[in-house]
């Protein structure tokens, strides 16, 4: 659902809105007719320091001119955190053919979570609905790392992709589509979120701040519900459904959202100078051959802090989720997406 239009700006192309998609009426969800289908565009106008809203306003006339005869287009503007989750759930229940996230990885993350409720997929409540709602993306945010996995072009085809789910002591379910990560990288992401006004530079600022007082930690992990094992001196542990995070770092290079598995990459006993010396390898995805870096393919991984002191950060898709312990599992073919 993405097509390059120069300078890193992406627009929806008409090939993505062929007759198999259902668009959304401009005034009210659920007003689809037999001739037109419903598309819901979930827009974060404040993304990328307001650039998302500006670029979206430029796209609206294009979308209406290209799709107006075939589709009902609903523009849903988010007003704050978690609003995109509520918009998505309502759209799915009202039988929308597709919900398209317009923004960065944070907006996409919320839309993905809107596809689920209480650990189960949200379903249409429209009796005559014969299809599932698809996920789409127009990447106009700060990082837009998930889009990098698929490149900058689109075939406009529907395909089911995996998602990850994170559970903890509260038994709540939190979903992610890109990368979940633990300890240093998650702490860096937490700090980076405070500096989004600086664009991709926020990731560097966040990493520098996270290094202050950082200590590698021994963690207990359990793979695929097997025996517990100790993973010593962990610097960062990254669980990828897709390949990139942190503004273009190819951290889980073998991850594939069609594989029905998650890739786990573990960095152990790294010092600050290791990141400086090996940063180019982390961005290019050639770091798996580096000393103290390992990777494996899993269905699930549970992670606990051995020290019992707490304070080991975890995030997914750049969103802070609290602290360990957590269990991360794959949901095979969890969402239908327009690619």
XYZ file of C-alpha atoms in Angstrom:
339
model
C 0.000 0.000 0.000
C 3.027 2.256 -0.318
C 4.509 4.028 -3.266
C 7.470 6.387 -3.305
C 6.934 9.951 -4.463
C 10.355 11.449 -3.825
C 12.062 12.886 -0.731
C 10.815 9.976 1.403
C 7.139 10.885 0.915
C 4.779 7.999 0.234
C 1.292 8.012 -1.176
C -1.405 5.462 -1.748
C -1.560 4.405 -5.370
C -4.796 3.459 -7.056
C -3.616 -0.100 -7.587
C -4.042 -0.591 -3.844
C -7.714 0.287 -3.964
C -9.024 -2.049 -6.566
C -12.471 -3.551 -6.419
C -11.509 -5.965 -3.643
C -11.285 -3.108 -1.121
C -14.162 -1.458 0.673
C -13.890 2.279 1.524
C -15.563 4.300 4.231
C -18.168 7.030 3.947
C -16.946 10.537 4.708
C -19.649 11.188 7.271
C -20.288 7.958 9.178
C -18.803 4.490 9.573
C -21.046 1.730 8.365
C -22.773 3.508 5.471
C -21.379 1.257 2.763
C -23.484 0.403 -0.247
C -23.404 -2.494 -2.665
C -21.437 -0.353 -5.143
C -18.917 1.287 -2.871
C -16.639 -0.048 -0.193
C -15.303 1.516 2.960
C -11.727 2.686 3.612
C -10.816 4.242 6.954
C -7.676 6.401 7.039
C -6.410 6.804 10.613
C -4.264 9.944 10.637
C -1.924 11.185 13.351
C -1.646 14.879 12.410
C 1.115 15.531 14.949
C 3.427 12.807 13.658
C 6.932 13.799 12.543
C 6.565 17.210 14.194
C 3.384 17.934 12.268
C 4.721 16.865 8.872
C 2.297 13.928 8.789
C -0.709 16.247 8.997
C 0.662 18.576 6.319
C 1.480 15.758 3.891
C -1.874 14.127 4.546
C -3.743 17.299 3.614
C -1.876 17.267 0.305
C -2.872 13.644 -0.309
C -6.590 13.975 0.402
C -7.544 15.606 -2.942
C -5.487 12.990 -4.775
C -7.194 10.144 -2.951
C -10.668 11.533 -3.531
C -10.012 12.115 -7.226
C -8.600 8.620 -7.713
C -10.939 6.691 -5.428
C -14.075 8.756 -5.047
C -16.109 6.811 -7.595
C -15.175 3.388 -6.255
C -14.714 4.015 -2.546
C -16.163 5.714 0.472
C -13.267 7.468 2.187
C -13.354 8.169 5.924
C -10.722 10.470 7.372
C -10.322 9.779 11.097
C -7.972 12.173 12.907
C -6.477 10.943 16.175
C -6.721 13.262 19.162
C -4.314 11.568 21.563
C -2.732 8.319 22.747
C -4.717 5.115 22.075
C -7.349 6.947 20.002
C -6.251 5.033 16.893
C -7.005 1.772 18.728
C -10.606 2.825 19.352
C -11.072 4.121 15.792
C -9.800 0.833 14.356
C -12.045 -1.352 16.503
C -15.110 0.674 15.600
C -14.250 0.547 11.894
C -13.794 -3.232 11.932
C -17.037 -3.801 13.826
C -18.840 -1.608 11.296
C -17.540 -3.702 8.394
C -14.797 -1.502 6.927
C -12.852 -3.186 4.164
C -9.529 -1.667 5.193
C -8.069 0.495 7.960
C -5.034 2.455 6.771
C -2.552 3.888 9.274
C -1.261 7.291 8.153
C 1.784 8.192 10.197
C 4.767 6.447 11.741
C 5.363 3.219 13.590
C 3.508 4.518 16.649
C 0.290 5.068 14.695
C 0.692 1.702 12.973
C 1.277 0.078 16.357
C -2.008 1.447 17.720
C -3.953 0.440 14.614
C -2.566 -3.106 14.870
C -3.691 -3.299 18.503
C -7.124 -2.138 17.386
C -7.467 -5.354 15.394
C -7.623 -7.270 18.696
C -9.617 -7.122 21.906
C -9.117 -9.238 25.068
C -6.723 -11.558 23.272
C -8.999 -12.222 20.278
C -9.424 -10.647 16.819
C -12.113 -7.992 16.489
C -14.769 -9.086 13.987
C -17.386 -7.305 11.939
C -20.867 -6.992 13.416
C -22.389 -6.333 9.998
C -24.439 -9.405 9.076
C -23.939 -9.116 5.323
C -20.149 -8.699 5.635
C -18.311 -11.461 3.766
C -14.728 -10.283 4.241
C -12.209 -9.464 6.942
C -10.863 -5.964 7.412
C -7.370 -5.488 5.994
C -4.561 -3.348 7.379
C -2.916 -0.706 5.214
C -0.108 1.788 5.695
C 0.950 5.189 4.393
C 4.285 5.741 6.197
C 4.600 9.432 7.029
C 6.149 9.288 10.508
C 9.554 9.875 12.070
C 10.948 6.360 11.730
C 8.538 4.308 9.610
C 10.767 1.288 10.214
C 8.161 -1.375 9.470
C 7.769 -0.119 5.900
C 11.488 -0.651 5.268
C 11.079 -4.423 5.475
C 8.934 -4.378 2.340
C 10.903 -1.713 0.465
C 9.395 1.419 -0.997
C 7.071 -0.055 -3.624
C 3.823 -1.978 -3.438
C 1.896 -4.564 -5.424
C -1.386 -3.691 -3.749
C -2.013 -7.336 -2.875
C -3.682 -8.727 0.230
C -1.741 -11.242 2.254
C -1.901 -12.495 5.821
C 1.136 -11.637 7.929
C 2.265 -12.603 11.418
C 2.113 -10.330 14.438
C 3.671 -10.665 17.869
C 1.852 -10.610 21.187
C 3.298 -9.694 24.590
C 1.790 -10.847 27.871
C 2.857 -10.223 31.436
C 1.791 -10.751 35.003
C -1.411 -8.792 34.418
C -2.379 -11.196 31.580
C -3.082 -8.227 29.289
C -2.351 -8.781 25.598
C -0.275 -6.207 23.724
C 0.398 -6.708 20.016
C 3.260 -5.586 17.798
C 3.976 -5.858 14.104
C 7.623 -4.843 13.878
C 10.190 -5.363 16.679
C 9.993 -5.809 20.450
C 13.165 -5.221 22.449
C 14.448 -5.445 25.997
C 16.982 -3.615 28.195
C 19.347 -1.017 26.661
C 17.616 -0.556 23.308
C 14.218 -0.350 25.008
C 15.536 2.230 27.459
C 17.015 4.177 24.531
C 13.621 4.083 22.812
C 11.954 5.337 25.977
C 14.261 8.348 26.081
C 14.112 8.868 22.304
C 10.353 9.367 22.503
C 11.031 12.601 24.379
C 13.036 14.034 21.482
C 10.859 13.263 18.448
C 11.007 16.953 17.551
C 14.578 16.314 16.370
C 13.521 13.698 13.806
C 15.721 10.609 13.452
C 18.330 12.325 15.620
C 16.097 11.430 18.572
C 17.335 7.830 18.381
C 20.963 8.897 18.839
C 20.053 11.221 21.716
C 18.039 8.449 23.344
C 20.893 5.964 23.011
C 23.397 8.377 24.566
C 21.087 9.040 27.487
C 20.390 5.322 27.975
C 24.111 4.569 28.223
C 24.399 6.748 31.318
C 24.469 4.345 34.246
C 23.741 1.327 32.029
C 24.763 -2.122 33.259
C 24.490 -5.396 31.376
C 22.199 -7.862 33.168
C 21.855 -11.617 33.535
C 18.414 -12.683 32.318
C 16.441 -15.912 32.523
C 14.862 -16.949 29.250
C 12.641 -19.798 28.142
C 12.187 -20.630 24.464
C 9.065 -22.297 23.065
C 7.847 -23.258 26.575
C 10.968 -25.364 27.088
C 13.412 -25.353 30.031
C 14.632 -22.097 31.591
C 18.200 -21.043 30.830
C 20.453 -18.202 31.942
C 21.534 -15.627 29.383
C 24.474 -13.763 30.985
C 25.418 -10.102 30.633
C 22.645 -9.125 28.221
C 22.999 -5.678 26.703
C 19.909 -5.879 24.514
C 17.525 -8.602 23.416
C 15.490 -7.928 20.269
C 12.549 -9.967 19.005
C 11.713 -9.255 15.381
C 8.620 -9.924 13.338
C 10.155 -7.551 10.783
C 13.725 -6.338 10.283
C 14.260 -2.684 11.265
C 14.000 -0.418 14.283
C 15.568 2.756 15.660
C 15.315 4.786 12.453
C 16.704 2.230 9.999
C 18.815 -0.169 12.082
C 18.491 -3.674 10.586
C 18.559 -5.332 13.974
C 16.773 -8.622 13.146
C 17.902 -9.147 9.544
C 16.437 -12.643 9.154
C 12.981 -11.767 10.465
C 10.146 -12.416 8.040
C 6.497 -11.594 8.845
C 5.421 -14.519 6.649
C 7.605 -17.107 8.423
C 5.275 -17.972 11.355
C 8.287 -17.402 13.634
C 10.019 -14.542 15.432
C 13.751 -13.852 15.203
C 15.540 -13.284 18.517
C 18.857 -11.395 18.373
C 20.822 -11.115 21.615
C 23.691 -8.687 22.247
C 25.791 -9.668 25.254
C 28.571 -7.922 27.171
C 28.613 -4.876 24.876
C 30.378 -1.725 26.038
C 29.611 1.754 24.772
C 32.594 1.648 22.415
C 31.329 -1.619 20.885
C 28.290 0.269 19.598
C 30.491 3.010 18.174
C 32.777 0.538 16.417
C 30.009 -1.773 15.204
C 27.235 0.711 14.508
C 27.638 0.367 10.745
C 27.134 -3.396 11.039
C 23.982 -2.933 13.128
C 22.510 -0.626 10.490
C 23.476 -2.846 7.556
C 22.292 -6.041 9.246
C 25.723 -7.694 9.100
C 26.204 -7.875 12.880
C 25.183 -11.526 13.352
C 28.796 -12.600 12.773
C 30.083 -10.212 15.459
C 31.386 -11.634 18.739
C 28.762 -11.776 21.515
C 25.857 -11.543 19.048
C 23.550 -14.536 18.574
C 20.256 -15.169 16.842
C 17.609 -17.872 16.796
C 14.127 -18.470 15.453
C 11.356 -19.031 18.003
C 7.615 -19.372 18.442
C 7.788 -17.802 21.894
C 10.262 -16.462 24.429
C 9.787 -15.675 28.121
C 12.221 -13.275 29.788
C 12.780 -12.588 33.481
C 15.176 -10.413 35.462
C 17.353 -12.693 37.615
C 18.346 -9.932 40.031
C 14.752 -9.328 41.064
C 15.441 -5.599 41.260
C 13.129 -4.766 38.353
C 13.663 -1.852 36.033
C 14.533 -3.832 32.881
C 12.730 -1.938 30.114
C 10.698 -3.505 27.321
C 9.162 -1.796 24.296
C 7.524 -2.829 21.047
C 7.326 -0.839 17.835
C 8.981 1.990 19.774
C 6.251 2.101 22.440
C 7.225 1.688 26.103
C 5.461 -1.313 27.684
C 6.902 -1.273 31.176
C 9.302 -3.829 32.608
C 10.047 -7.541 32.833
C 8.869 -10.279 33.226
C 7.162 -10.736 29.846
C 6.326 -13.461 27.361
C 6.523 -12.708 23.633
C 4.829 -15.048 21.155
C 4.041 -15.117 17.457
C 0.451 -14.972 16.205
C 0.757 -16.741 12.831
C -1.074 -15.005 9.983
C -2.698 -12.754 12.557
C -3.652 -9.879 10.247
C -4.504 -9.495 6.589
C -2.430 -6.660 5.143
C -2.295 -4.760 1.869
C 1.296 -4.996 0.643
